[in-house]
JSON list of C-alpha atoms in Angstrom, two decimals:
[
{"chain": "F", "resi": 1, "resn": "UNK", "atom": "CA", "xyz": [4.57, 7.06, 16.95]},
{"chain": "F", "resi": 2, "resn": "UNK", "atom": "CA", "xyz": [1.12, 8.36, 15.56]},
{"chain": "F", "resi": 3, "resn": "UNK", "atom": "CA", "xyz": [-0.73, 4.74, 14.93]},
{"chain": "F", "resi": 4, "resn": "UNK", "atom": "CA", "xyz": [-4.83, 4.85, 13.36]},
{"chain": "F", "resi": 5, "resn": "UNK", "atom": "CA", "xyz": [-6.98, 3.37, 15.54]},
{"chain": "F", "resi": 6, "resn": "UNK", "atom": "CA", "xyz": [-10.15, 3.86, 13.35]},
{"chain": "F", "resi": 7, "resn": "UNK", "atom": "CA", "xyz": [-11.70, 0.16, 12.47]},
{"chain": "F", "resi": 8, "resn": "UNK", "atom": "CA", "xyz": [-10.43, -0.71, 8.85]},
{"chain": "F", "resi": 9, "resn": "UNK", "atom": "CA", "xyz": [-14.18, -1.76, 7.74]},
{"chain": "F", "resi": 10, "resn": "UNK", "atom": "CA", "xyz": [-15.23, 1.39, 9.11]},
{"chain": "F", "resi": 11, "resn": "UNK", "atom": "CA", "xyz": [-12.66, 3.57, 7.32]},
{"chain": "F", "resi": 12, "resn": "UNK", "atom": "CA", "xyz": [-13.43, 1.57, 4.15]},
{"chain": "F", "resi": 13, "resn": "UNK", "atom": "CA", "xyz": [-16.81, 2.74, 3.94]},
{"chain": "F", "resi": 14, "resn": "UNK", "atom": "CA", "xyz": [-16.13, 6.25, 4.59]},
{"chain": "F", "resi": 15, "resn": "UNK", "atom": "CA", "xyz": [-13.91, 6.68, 1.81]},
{"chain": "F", "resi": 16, "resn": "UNK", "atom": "CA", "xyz": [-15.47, 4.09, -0.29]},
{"chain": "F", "resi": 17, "resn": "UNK", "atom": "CA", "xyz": [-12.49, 1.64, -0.53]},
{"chain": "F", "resi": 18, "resn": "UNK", "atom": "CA", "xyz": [-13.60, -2.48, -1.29]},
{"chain": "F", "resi": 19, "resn": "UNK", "atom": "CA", "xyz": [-11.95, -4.28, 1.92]},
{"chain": "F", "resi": 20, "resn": "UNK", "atom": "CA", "xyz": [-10.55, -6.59, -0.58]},
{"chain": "F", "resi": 21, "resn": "UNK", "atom": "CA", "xyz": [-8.10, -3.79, -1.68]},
{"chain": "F", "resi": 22, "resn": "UNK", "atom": "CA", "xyz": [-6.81, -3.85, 2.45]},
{"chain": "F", "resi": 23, "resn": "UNK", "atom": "CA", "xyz": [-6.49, -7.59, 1.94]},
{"chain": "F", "resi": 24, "resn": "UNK", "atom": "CA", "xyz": [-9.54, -8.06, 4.37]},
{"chain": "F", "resi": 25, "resn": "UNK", "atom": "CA", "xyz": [-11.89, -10.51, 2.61]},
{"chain": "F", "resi": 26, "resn": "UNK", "atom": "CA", "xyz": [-15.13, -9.20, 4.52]},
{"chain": "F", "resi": 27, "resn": "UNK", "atom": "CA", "xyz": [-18.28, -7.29, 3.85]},
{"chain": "F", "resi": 28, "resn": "UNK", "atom": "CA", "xyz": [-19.83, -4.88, 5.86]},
{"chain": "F", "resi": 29, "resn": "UNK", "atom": "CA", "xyz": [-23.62, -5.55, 6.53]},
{"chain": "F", "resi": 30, "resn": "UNK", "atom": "CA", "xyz": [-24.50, -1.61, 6.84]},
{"chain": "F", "resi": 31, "resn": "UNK", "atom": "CA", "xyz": [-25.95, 0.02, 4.18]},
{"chain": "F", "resi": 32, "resn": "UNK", "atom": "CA", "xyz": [-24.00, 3.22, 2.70]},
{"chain": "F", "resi": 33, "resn": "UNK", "atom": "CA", "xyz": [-25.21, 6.48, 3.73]},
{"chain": "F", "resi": 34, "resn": "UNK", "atom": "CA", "xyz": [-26.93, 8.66, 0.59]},
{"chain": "F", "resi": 35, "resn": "UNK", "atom": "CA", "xyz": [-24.91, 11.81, 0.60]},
{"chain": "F", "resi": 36, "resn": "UNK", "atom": "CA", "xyz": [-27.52, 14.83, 0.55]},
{"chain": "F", "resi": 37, "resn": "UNK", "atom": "CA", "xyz": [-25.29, 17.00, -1.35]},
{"chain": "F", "resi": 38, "resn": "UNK", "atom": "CA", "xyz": [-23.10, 17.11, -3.79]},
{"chain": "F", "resi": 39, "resn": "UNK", "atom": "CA", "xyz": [-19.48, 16.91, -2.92]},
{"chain": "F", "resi": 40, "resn": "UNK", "atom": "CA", "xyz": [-17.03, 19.95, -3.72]},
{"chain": "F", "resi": 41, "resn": "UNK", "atom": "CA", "xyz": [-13.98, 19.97, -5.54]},
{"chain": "F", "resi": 42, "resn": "UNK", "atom": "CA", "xyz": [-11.75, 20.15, -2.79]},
{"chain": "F", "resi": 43, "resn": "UNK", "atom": "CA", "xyz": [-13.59, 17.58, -0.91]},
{"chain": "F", "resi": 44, "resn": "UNK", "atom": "CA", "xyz": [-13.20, 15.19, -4.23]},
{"chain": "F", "resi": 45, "resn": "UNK", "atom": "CA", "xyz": [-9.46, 15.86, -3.42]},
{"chain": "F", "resi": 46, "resn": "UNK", "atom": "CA", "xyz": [-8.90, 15.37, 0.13]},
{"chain": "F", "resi": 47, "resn": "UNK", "atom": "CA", "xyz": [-11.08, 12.37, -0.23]},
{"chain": "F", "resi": 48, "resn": "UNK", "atom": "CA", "xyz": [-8.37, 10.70, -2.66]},
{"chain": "F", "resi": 49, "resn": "UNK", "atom": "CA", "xyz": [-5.73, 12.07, -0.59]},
{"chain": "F", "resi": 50, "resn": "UNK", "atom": "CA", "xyz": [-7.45, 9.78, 2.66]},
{"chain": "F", "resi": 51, "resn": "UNK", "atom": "CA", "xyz": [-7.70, 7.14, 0.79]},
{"chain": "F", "resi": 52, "resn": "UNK", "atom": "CA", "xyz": [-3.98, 6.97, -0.49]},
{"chain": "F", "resi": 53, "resn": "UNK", "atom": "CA", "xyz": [-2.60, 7.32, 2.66]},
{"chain": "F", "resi": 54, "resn": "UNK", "atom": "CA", "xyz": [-4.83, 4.88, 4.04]},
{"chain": "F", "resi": 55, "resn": "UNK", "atom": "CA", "xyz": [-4.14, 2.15, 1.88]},
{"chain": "F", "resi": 56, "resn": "UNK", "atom": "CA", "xyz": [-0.25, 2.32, 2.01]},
{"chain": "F", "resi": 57, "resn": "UNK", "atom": "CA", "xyz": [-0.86, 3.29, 6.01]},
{"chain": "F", "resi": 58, "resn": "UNK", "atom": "CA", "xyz": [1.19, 6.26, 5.28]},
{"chain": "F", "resi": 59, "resn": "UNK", "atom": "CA", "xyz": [0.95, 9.82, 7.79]},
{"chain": "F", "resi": 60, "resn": "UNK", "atom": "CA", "xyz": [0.66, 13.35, 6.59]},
{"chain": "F", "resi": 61, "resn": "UNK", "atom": "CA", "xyz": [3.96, 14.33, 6.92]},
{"chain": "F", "resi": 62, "resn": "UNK", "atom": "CA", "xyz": [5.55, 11.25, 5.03]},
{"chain": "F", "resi": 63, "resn": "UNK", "atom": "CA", "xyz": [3.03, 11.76, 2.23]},
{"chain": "F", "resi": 64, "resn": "UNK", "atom": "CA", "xyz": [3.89, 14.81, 1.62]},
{"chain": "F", "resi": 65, "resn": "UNK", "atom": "CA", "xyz": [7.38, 13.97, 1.24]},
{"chain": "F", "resi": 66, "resn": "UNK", "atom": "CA", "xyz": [6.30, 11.80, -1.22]},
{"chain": "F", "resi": 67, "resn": "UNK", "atom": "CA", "xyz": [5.01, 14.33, -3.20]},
{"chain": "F", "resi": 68, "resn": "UNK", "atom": "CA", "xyz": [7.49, 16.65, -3.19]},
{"chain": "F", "resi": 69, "resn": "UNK", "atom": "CA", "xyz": [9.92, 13.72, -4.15]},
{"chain": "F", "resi": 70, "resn": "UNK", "atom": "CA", "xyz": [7.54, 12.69, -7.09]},
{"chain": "F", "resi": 71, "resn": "UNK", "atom": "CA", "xyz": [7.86, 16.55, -7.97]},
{"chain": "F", "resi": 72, "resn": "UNK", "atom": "CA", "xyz": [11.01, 16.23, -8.47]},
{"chain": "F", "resi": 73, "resn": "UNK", "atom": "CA", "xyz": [11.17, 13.02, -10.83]},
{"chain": "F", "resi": 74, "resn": "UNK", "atom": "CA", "xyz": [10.97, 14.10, -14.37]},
{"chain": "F", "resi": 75, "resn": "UNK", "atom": "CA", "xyz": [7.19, 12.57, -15.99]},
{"chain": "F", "resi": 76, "resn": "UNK", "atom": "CA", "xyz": [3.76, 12.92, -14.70]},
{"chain": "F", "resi": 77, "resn": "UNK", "atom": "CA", "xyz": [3.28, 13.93, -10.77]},
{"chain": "F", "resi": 78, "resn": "UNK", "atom": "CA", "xyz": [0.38, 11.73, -9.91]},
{"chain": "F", "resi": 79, "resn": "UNK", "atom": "CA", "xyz": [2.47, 8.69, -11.83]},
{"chain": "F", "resi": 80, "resn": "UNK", "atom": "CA", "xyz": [5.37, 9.15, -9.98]},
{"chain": "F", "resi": 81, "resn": "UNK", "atom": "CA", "xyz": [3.70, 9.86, -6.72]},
{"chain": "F", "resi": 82, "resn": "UNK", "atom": "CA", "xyz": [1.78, 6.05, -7.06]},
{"chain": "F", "resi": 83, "resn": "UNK", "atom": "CA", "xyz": [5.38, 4.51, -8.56]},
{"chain": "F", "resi": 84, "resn": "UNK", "atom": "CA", "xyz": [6.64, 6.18, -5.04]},
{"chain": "F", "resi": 85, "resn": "UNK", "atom": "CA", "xyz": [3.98, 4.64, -2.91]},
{"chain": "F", "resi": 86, "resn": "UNK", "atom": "CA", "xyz": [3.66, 1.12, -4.69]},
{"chain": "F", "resi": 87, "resn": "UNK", "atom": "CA", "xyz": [7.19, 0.39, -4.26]},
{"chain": "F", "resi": 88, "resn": "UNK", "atom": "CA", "xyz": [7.73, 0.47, -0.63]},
{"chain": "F", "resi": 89, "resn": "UNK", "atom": "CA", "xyz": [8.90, -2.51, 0.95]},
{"chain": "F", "resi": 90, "resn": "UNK", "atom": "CA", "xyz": [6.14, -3.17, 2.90]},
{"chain": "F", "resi": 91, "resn": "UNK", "atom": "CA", "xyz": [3.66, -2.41, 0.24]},
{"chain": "F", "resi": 92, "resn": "UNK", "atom": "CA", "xyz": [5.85, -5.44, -2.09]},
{"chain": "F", "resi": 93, "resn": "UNK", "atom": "CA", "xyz": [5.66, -8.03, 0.18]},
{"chain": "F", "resi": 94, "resn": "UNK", "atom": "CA", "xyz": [2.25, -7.62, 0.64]},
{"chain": "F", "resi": 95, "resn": "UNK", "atom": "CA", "xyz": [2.08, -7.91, -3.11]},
{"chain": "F", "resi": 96, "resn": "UNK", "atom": "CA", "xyz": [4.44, -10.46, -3.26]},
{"chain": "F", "resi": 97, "resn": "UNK", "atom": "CA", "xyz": [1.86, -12.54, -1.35]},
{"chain": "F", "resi": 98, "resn": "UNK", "atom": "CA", "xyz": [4.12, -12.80, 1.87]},
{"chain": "F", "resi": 99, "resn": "UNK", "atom": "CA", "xyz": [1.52, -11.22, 4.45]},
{"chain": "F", "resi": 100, "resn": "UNK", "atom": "CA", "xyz": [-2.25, -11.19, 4.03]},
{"chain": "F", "resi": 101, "resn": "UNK", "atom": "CA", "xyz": [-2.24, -7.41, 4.76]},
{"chain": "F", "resi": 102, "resn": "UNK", "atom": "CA", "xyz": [-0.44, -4.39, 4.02]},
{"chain": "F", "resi": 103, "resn": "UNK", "atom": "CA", "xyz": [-0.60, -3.72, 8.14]},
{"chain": "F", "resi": 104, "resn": "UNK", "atom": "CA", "xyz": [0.91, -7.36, 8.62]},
{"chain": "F", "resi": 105, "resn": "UNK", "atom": "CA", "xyz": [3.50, -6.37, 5.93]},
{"chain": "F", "resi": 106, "resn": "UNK", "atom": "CA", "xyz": [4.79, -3.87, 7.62]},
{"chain": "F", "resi": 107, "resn": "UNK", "atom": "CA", "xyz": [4.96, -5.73, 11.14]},
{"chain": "F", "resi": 108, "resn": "UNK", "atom": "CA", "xyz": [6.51, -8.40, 8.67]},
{"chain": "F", "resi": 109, "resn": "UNK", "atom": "CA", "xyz": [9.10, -5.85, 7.87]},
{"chain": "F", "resi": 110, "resn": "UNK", "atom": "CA", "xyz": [9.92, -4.18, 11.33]},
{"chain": "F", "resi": 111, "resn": "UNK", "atom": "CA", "xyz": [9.99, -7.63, 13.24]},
{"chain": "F", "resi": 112, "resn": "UNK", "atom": "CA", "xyz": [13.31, -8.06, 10.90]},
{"chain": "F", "resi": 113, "resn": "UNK", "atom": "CA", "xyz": [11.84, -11.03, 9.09]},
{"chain": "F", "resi": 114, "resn": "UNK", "atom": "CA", "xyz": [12.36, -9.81, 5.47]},
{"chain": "F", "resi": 115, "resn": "UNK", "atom": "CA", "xyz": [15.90, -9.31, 3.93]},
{"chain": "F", "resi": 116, "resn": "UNK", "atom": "CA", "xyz": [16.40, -7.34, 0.56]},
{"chain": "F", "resi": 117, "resn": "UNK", "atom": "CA", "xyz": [19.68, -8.59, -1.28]},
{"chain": "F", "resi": 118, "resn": "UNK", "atom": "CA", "xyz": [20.42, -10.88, 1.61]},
{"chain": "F", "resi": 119, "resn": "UNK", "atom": "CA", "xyz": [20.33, -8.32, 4.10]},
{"chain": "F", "resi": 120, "resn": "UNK", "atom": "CA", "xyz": [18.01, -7.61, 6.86]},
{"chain": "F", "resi": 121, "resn": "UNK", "atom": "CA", "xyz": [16.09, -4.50, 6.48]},
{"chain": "F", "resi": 122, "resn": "UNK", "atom": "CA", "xyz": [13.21, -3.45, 9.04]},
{"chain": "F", "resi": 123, "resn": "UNK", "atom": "CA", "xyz": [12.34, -0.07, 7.88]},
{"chain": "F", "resi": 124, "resn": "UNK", "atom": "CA", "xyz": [8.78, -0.24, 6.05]},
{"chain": "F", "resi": 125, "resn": "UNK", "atom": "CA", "xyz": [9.38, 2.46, 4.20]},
{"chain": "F", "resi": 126, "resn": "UNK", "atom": "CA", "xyz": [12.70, 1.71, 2.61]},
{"chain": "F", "resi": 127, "resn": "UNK", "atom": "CA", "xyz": [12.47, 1.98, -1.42]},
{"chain": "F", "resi": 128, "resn": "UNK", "atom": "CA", "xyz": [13.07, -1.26, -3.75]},
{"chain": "F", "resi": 129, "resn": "UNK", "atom": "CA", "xyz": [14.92, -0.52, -7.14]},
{"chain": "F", "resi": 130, "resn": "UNK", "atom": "CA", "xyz": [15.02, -2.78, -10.06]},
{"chain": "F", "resi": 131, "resn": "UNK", "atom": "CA", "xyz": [16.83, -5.94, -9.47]},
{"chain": "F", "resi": 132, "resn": "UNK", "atom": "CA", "xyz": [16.93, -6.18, -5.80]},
{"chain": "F", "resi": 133, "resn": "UNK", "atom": "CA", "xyz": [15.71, -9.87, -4.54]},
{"chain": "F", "resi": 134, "resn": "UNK", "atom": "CA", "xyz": [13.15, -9.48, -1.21]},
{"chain": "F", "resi": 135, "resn": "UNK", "atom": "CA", "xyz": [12.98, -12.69, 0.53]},
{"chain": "F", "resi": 136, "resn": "UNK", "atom": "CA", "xyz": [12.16, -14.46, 4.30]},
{"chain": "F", "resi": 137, "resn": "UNK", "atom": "CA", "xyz": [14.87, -14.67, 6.31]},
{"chain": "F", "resi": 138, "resn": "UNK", "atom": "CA", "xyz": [15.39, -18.41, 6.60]},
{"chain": "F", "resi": 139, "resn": "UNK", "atom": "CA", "xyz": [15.11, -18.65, 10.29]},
{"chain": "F", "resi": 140, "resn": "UNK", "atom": "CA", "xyz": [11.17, -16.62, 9.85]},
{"chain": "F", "resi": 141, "resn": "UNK", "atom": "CA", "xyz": [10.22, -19.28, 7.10]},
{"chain": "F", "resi": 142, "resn": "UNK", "atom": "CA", "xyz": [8.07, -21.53, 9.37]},
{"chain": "F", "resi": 143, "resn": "UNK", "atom": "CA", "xyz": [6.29, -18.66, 10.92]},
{"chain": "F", "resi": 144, "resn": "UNK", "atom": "CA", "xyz": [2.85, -19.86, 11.18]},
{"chain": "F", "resi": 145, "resn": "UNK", "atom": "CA", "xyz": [1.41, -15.95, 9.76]},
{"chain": "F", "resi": 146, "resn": "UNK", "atom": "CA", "xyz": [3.81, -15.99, 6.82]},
{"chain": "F", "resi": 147, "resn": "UNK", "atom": "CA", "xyz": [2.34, -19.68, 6.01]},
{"chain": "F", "resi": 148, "resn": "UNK", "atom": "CA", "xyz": [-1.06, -18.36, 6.39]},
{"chain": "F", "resi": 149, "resn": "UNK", "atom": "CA", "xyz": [0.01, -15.41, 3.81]},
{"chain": "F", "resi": 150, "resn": "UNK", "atom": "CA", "xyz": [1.38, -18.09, 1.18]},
{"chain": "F", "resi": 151, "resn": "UNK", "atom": "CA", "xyz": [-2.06, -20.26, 1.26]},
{"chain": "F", "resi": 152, "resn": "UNK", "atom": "CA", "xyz": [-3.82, -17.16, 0.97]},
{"chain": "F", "resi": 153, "resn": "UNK", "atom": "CA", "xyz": [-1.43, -15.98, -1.69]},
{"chain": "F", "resi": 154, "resn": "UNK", "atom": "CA", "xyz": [-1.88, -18.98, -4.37]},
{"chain": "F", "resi": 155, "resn": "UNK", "atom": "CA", "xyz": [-5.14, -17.29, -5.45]},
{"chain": "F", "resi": 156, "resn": "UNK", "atom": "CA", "xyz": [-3.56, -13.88, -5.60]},
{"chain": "F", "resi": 157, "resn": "UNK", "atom": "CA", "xyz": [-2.17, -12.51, -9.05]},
{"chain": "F", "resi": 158, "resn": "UNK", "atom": "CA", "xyz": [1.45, -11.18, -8.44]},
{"chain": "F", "resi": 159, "resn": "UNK", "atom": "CA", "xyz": [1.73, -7.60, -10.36]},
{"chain": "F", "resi": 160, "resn": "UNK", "atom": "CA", "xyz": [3.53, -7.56, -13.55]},
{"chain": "F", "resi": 161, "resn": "UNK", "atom": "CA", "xyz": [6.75, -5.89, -12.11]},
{"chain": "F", "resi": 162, "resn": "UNK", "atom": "CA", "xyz": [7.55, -8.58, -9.62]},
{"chain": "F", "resi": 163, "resn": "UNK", "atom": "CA", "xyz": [8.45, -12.48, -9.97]},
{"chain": "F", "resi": 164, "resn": "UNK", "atom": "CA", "xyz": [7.63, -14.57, -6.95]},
{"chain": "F", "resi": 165, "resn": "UNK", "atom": "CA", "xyz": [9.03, -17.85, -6.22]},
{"chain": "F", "resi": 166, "resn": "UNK", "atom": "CA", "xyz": [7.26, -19.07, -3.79]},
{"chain": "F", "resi": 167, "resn": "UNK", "atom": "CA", "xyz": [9.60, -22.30, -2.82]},
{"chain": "F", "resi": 168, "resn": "UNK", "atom": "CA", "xyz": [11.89, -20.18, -2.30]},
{"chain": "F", "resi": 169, "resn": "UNK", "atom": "CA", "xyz": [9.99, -17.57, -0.67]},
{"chain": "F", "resi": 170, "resn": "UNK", "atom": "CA", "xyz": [11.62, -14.90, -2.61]},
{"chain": "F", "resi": 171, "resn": "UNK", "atom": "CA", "xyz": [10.57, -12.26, -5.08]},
{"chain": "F", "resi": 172, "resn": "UNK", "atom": "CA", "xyz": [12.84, -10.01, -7.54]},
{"chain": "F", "resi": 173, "resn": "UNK", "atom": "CA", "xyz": [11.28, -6.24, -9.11]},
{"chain": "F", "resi": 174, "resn": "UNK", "atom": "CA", "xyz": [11.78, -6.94, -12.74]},
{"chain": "F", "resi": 175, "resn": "UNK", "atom": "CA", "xyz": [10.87, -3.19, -13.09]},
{"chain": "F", "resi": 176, "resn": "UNK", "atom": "CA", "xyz": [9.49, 0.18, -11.04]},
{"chain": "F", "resi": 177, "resn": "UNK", "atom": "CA", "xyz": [5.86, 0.27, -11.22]},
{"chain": "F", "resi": 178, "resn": "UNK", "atom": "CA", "xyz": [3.73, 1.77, -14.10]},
{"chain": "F", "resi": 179, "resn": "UNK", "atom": "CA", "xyz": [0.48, 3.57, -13.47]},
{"chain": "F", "resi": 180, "resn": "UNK", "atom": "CA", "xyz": [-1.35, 1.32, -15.24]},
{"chain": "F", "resi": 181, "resn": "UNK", "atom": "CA", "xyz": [0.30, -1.43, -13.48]},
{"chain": "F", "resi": 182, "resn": "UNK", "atom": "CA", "xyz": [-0.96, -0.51, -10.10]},
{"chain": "F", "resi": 183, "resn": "UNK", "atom": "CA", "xyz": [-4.94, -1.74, -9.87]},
{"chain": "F", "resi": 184, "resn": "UNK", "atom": "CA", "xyz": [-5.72, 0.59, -7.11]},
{"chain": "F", "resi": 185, "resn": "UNK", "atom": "CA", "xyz": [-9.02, 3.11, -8.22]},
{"chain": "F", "resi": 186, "resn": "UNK", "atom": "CA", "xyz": [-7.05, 5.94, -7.11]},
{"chain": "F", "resi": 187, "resn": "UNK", "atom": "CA", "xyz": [-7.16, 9.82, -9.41]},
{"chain": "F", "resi": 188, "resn": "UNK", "atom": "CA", "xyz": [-3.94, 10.74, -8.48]},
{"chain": "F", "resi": 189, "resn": "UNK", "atom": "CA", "xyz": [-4.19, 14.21, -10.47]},
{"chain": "F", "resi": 190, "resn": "UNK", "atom": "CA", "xyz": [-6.75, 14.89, -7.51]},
{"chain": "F", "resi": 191, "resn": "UNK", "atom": "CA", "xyz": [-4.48, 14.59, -5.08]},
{"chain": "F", "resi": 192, "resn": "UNK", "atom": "CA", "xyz": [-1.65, 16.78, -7.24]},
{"chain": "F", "resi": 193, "resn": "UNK", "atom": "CA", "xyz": [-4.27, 19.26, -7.65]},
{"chain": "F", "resi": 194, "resn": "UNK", "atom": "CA", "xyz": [-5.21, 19.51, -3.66]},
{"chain": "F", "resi": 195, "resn": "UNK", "atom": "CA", "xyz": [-1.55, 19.91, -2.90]},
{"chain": "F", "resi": 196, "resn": "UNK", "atom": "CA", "xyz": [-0.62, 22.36, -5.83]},
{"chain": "F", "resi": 197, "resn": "UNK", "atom": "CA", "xyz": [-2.71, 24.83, -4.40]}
]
C-alpha cells in the first residue's frame, strides 16, 4: 500500500493549507517562499487537485474514481465531488470529533474501533448515507487516543449535517453534505477543469 511520507507541516506549506485544517494545531517558523512567477492555469489546477487529496489522504487512482462517480450524480461536478470526499467514514469521525486527525481517523477506522449501525466497519473509505448512526465500539471507549480526541473535540464545532452525542460517543448524518457546508478553501471547478481536459 502506497503510504506519503512527506512531513504534514511541510506539505502544508507547499500547497498553502493552515495545519489547523489537518487537525495539527502548530505553526511553522519558516517564512513562505515569494514565488518569482506567476503561476499557470494548469498549475492553479493541479495545485487544488494536491491539496484535495491531501487533506482527505486520498491516492490518484481513488480520486479519480471519485470524480468519475461525482460525474455521474446529477448537479454540479465540483459539489458532488466534495459531498463524495466529505462523507467518508474516516473523514466523519474526524468531524465528529472522535480522532484529533483525519490520519488518526482512519487508523481509528481500520483498527475496527468504529461501528456504523451497530456494525463494525474498518474500511476508511466506506460511504455514510443519511440516517446511519457512527459510534465507538464499546469495548474501544476507554482508549486513551479516542479520550484525547473528545477533550480536544469540546472546542470543535460539529458540521451542520451531523449530531454528536458525545456521552454516548455516537454521531447520526442528519443529511449528505452541502458545498457550502464543507469549510475547506478548496475551488473545486479547478480541479473539474484539470480533469475535463
Amino acid at each position: 500500500m502506497a503510504v506519503d511520507r512527506t512531513p504534514v507541516l511541510k506539505r502544508c506549506r507547499q500547497l498553502g493549507i493552515d495545519p489547523v485544517v489537518m487537525g495539527i494545531n502548530k505553526e511553522s517558523k519558516r517564512e513562505p517562499r515569494r514565488r518569482r512567477r506567476q503561476e499557470s492555469e494548469y498549475g492553479m489546477q493541479l495545485r487544488e487537485k494536491q491539496k484535495a487529496k491531501f487533506i482527505y489522504g486520498v491516492l490518484e487512482k481513488q480520486f479519480r474514481g471519485y470524480y468519475d462517480k461525482a460525474l455521474k450524480i446529477e448537479g454540479i461536478t465540483g459539489d458532488n465531488l466534495m459531498m463524495i470526499l466529505e462523507s467518508r467514514l474516516d473523514n466523519v469521525v474526524f468531524r465528529l470529533g472522535f480522532a484529533r486527525t483525519r490520519k488518526e481517523a482512519r487508523q481509528t477506522v481500520r483498527h475496527g474501533h468504529i461501528q456504523v449501525n451497530g456494525k463494525r466497519v474498518d474500511i476508511p473509505s466506506y460511504q455514510v448515507k443519511v440516517g446511519d448512526k457512527i459510534s465507538v465500539a464499546p469495548k474501544f471507549k476507554d482508549l486513551l487516543p479516542v479520550k484525547e480526541a473528545l477533550i480536544r473535540s469540546e472546542s470543535v464545532t460539529v458540521p451542520g449535517w451531523l449530531e454528536v452525542d458525545i456521552d454516548k460517543l455516537q454521531g447520526t448524518v442528519l443529511q449528505l453534505p452541502s458545498r457550502d457546508q464543507i469549510d475547506l478553501e478548496l475551488d473545486a471547478q479547478l480541479i473539474v477543469e484539470l480533469y475535463s481536459k
